[in-house]
Coordinates of C-alpha atoms in Angstrom, one line a residue:
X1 CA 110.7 44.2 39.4
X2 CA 111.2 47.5 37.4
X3 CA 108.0 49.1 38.8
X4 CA 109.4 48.1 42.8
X5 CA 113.0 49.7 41.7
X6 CA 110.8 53.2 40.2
X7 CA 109.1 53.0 43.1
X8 CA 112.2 52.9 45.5
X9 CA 113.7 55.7 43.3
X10 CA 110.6 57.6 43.4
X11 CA 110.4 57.5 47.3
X12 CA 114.7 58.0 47.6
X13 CA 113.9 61.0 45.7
X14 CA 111.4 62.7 47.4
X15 CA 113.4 62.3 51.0
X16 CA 116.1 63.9 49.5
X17 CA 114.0 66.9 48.1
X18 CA 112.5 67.0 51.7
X19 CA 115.9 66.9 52.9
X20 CA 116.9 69.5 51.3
X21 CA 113.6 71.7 51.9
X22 CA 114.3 71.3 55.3
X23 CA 117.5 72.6 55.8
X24 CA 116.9 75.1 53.4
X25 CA 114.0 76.5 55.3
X26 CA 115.1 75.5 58.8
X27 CA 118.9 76.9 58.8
X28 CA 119.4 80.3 60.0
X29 CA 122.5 82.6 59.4
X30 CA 125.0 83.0 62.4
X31 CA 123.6 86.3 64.0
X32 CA 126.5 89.0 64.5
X33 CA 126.9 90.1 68.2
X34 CA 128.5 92.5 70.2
X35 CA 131.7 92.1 71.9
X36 CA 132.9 93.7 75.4
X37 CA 132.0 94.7 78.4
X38 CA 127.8 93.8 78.6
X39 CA 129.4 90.0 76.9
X40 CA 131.1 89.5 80.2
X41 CA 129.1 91.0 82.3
X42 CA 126.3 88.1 81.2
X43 CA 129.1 85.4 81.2
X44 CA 130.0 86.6 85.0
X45 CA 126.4 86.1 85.8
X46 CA 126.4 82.7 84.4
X47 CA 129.2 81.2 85.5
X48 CA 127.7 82.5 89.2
X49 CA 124.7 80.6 88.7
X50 CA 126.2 76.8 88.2
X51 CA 129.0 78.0 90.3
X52 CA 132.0 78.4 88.0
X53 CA 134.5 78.7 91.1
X54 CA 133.2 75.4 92.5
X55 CA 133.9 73.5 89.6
X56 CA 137.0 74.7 89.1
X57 CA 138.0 73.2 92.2
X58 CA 136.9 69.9 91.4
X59 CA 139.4 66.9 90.6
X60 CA 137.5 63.9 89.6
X61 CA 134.4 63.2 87.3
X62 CA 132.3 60.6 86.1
X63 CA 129.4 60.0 84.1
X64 CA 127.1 57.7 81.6
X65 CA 126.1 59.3 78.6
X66 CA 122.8 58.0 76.4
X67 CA 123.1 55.0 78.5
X68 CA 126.4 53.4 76.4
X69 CA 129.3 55.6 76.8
X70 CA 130.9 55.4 80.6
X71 CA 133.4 58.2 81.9
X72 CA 135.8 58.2 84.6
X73 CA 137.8 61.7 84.5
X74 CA 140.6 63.3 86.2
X75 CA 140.2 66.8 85.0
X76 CA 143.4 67.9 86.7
X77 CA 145.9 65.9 85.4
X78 CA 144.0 65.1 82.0
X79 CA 143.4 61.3 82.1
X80 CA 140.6 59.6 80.8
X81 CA 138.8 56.3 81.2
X82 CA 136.2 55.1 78.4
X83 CA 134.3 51.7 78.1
X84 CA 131.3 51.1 75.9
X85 CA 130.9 48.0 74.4
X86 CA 133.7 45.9 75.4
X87 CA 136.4 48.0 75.4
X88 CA 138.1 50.2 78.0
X89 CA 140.6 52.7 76.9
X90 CA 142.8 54.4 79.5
X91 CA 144.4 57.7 78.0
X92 CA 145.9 61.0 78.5
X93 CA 143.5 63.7 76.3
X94 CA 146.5 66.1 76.1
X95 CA 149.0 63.6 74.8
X96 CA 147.1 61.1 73.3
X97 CA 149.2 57.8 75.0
X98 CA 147.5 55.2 77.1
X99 CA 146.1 51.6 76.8
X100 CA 143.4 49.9 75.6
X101 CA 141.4 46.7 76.0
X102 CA 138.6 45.0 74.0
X103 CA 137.0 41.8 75.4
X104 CA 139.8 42.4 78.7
X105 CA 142.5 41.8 75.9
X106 CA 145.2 44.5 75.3
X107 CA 145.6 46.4 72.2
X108 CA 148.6 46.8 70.9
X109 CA 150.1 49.5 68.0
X110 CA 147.7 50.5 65.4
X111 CA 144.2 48.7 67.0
X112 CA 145.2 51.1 70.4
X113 CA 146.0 54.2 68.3
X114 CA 142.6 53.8 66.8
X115 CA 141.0 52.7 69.9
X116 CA 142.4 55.6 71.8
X117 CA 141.3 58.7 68.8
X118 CA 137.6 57.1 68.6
X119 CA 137.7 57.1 72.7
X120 CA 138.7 60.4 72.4
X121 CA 136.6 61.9 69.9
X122 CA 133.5 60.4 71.7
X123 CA 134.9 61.9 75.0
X124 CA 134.9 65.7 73.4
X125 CA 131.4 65.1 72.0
X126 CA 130.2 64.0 75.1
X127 CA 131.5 65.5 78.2
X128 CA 130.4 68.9 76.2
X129 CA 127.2 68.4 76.6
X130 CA 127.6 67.9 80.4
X131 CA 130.3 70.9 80.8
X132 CA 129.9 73.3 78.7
X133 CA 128.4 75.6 80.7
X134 CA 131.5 75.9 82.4
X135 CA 133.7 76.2 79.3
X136 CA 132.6 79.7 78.2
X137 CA 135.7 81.2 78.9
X138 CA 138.0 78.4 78.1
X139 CA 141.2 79.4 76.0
X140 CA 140.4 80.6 72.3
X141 CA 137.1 82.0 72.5
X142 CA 135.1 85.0 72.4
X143 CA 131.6 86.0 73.4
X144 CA 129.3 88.3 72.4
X145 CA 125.7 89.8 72.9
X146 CA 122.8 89.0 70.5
X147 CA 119.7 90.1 70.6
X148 CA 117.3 86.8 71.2
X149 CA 113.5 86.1 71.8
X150 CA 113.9 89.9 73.4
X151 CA 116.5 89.2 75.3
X152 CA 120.3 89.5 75.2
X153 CA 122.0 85.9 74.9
X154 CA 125.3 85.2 74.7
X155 CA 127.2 84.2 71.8
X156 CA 130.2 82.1 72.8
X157 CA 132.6 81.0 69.9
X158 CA 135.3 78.5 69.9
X159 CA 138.8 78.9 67.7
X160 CA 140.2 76.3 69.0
X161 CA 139.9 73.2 71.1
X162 CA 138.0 69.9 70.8
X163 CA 137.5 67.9 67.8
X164 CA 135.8 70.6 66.0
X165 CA 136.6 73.9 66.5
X166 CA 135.4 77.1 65.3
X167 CA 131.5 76.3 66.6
X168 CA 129.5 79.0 67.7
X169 CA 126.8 78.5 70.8
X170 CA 124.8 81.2 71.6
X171 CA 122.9 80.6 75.2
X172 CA 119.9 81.8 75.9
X173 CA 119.1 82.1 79.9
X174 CA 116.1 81.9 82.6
X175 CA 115.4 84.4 85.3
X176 CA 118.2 83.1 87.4
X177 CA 121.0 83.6 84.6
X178 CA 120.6 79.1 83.9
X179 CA 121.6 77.9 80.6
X180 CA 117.8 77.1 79.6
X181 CA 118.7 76.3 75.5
X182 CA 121.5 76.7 73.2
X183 CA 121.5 77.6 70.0
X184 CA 123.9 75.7 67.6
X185 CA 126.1 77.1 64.2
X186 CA 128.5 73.8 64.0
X187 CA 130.6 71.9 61.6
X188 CA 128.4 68.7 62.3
X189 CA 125.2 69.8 61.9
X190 CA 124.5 71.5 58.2
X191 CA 121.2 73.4 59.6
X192 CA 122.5 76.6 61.4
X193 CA 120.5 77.3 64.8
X194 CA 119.1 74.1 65.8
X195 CA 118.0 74.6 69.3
X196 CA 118.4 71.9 72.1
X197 CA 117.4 72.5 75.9
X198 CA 119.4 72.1 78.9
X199 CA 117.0 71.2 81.7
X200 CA 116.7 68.7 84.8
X201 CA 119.4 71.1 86.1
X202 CA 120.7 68.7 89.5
X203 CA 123.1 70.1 92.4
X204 CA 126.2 68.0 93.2
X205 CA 129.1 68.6 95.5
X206 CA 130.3 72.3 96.1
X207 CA 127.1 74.0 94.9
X208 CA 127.9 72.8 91.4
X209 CA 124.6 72.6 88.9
X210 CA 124.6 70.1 85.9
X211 CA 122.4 69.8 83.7
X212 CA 121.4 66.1 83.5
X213 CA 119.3 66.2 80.1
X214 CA 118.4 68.1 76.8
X215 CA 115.8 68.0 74.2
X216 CA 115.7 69.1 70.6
X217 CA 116.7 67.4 67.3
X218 CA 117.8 64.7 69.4
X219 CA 116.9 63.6 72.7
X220 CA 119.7 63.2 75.2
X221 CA 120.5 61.7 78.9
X222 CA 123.2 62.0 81.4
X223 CA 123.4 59.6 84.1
X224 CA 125.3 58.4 87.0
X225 CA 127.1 61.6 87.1
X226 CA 129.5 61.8 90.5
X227 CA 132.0 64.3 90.9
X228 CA 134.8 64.5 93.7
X229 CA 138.1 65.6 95.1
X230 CA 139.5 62.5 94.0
X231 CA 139.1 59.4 91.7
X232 CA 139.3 57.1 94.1
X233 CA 136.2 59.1 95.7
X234 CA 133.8 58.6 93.2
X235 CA 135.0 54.7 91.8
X236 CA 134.4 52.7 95.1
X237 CA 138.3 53.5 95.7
X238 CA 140.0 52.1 92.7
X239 CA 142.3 54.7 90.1
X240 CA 142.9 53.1 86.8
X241 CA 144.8 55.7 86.3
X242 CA 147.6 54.0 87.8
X243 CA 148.3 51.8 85.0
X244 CA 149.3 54.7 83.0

């Protein structure tokens, strides 16, 4: 029995001295960049290329992410419906008040509070990595050129806004001006410049191009994604939204 726990021990202790050799060795500093006028010029460029204006316009999204997490948005008016598992939660993201169900049962007080902050939290982790192309110059940040792979990439940082701000993102682009990776410096993630692609780039409504999947660390997928002038548009004709 004592030679099976030293050899647990042994084995705990060399995945932690691999652990730490690896982020050691694999984190990279947060490069400094230049600010003004060659910064926005490049963010112009990209927001031309997945057709910023478009998406502007846009009232209504949806979309699966990793297969578990389902979306229904109203980006206009700020309401936001999330089921995985069996709940649904029903909420306002600016305001923080709606409903919530688990098992088709209604939460009340402290179960919906709780219900409604993890529905959130999962909601600015994941619609982030479906729109933040198109978030580059949302309030609080600033962007920047850095030198990248020989090529200028833009830096953008983020003061404020989400559930963890002050990330840095620094996108590096293909021939076209398309997001083709993204670099990450983020409160998360303790290794500094892990890289994950944006690819399978699709076209939707208006022009607007998503990308559907990414690749790096982790492997991710975005499905079922629909976006419209209304909710009723892109749910069959039902809004939720109405019991809010």
């Amino acid at each position: 029995m004592k030679k099976t726990f030293k050899i647990i021990g042994t084995i705990i202790l060399v995945l932690i001295i691999a652990l730490v050799a690896f982020l050691y060795f694999t984190s990279k500093p947060l490069p400094q960049g230049e600010k003004g006028i060659k910064a926005e010029a490049l963010t112009d460029k990209i927001q031309q290329a997945i057709n910023q204006k478009a998406w502007d316009s846009i009232v209504a999204v949806a979309f699966t992410f990793k297969g578990s997490h389902h979306y229904l948005w109203d980006k206009k008016r700020n309401l936001v419906q999330v089921q995985w598992d069996h709940k649904k939660v029903i909420y306002n993201n600016q305001t923080l008040e709606g409903v919530a169900y688990e098992n088709d049962k209604k939460l009340a007080d402290t179960d919906k509070t709780k219900a409604i902050k993890q529905a959130n939290d999962s909601f600015n982790n994941d619609s982030f990595w479906l729109i933040a192309p198109f978030k580059l110059r949302d309030a609080g940040t600033t962007r920047s050129i850095v030198m990248q792979d020989n090529q200028e990439a833009l830096m953008v940082t983020y003061a404020t806004g989400g559930s963890t701000p002050g990330d840095s993102y620094l996108w590096l682009v293909d021939q076209n001006y398309v997001p083709k990776v993204w670099r990450l410096w983020v409160s998360i993630i303790p290794v500094g410049g892990l890289e994950t692609s944006w690819e399978d780039w699709k076209t939707f409504q208006n022009n607007v191009k998503i990308a559907t999947s990414h690749k790096g660390l982790i492997n991710l997928k975005l499905q079922n994604i629909k976006i419209g002038k209304s909710i009723e548009a892109i749910n069959n004709g039902v809004n939720p939204f109405t019991e809010l």
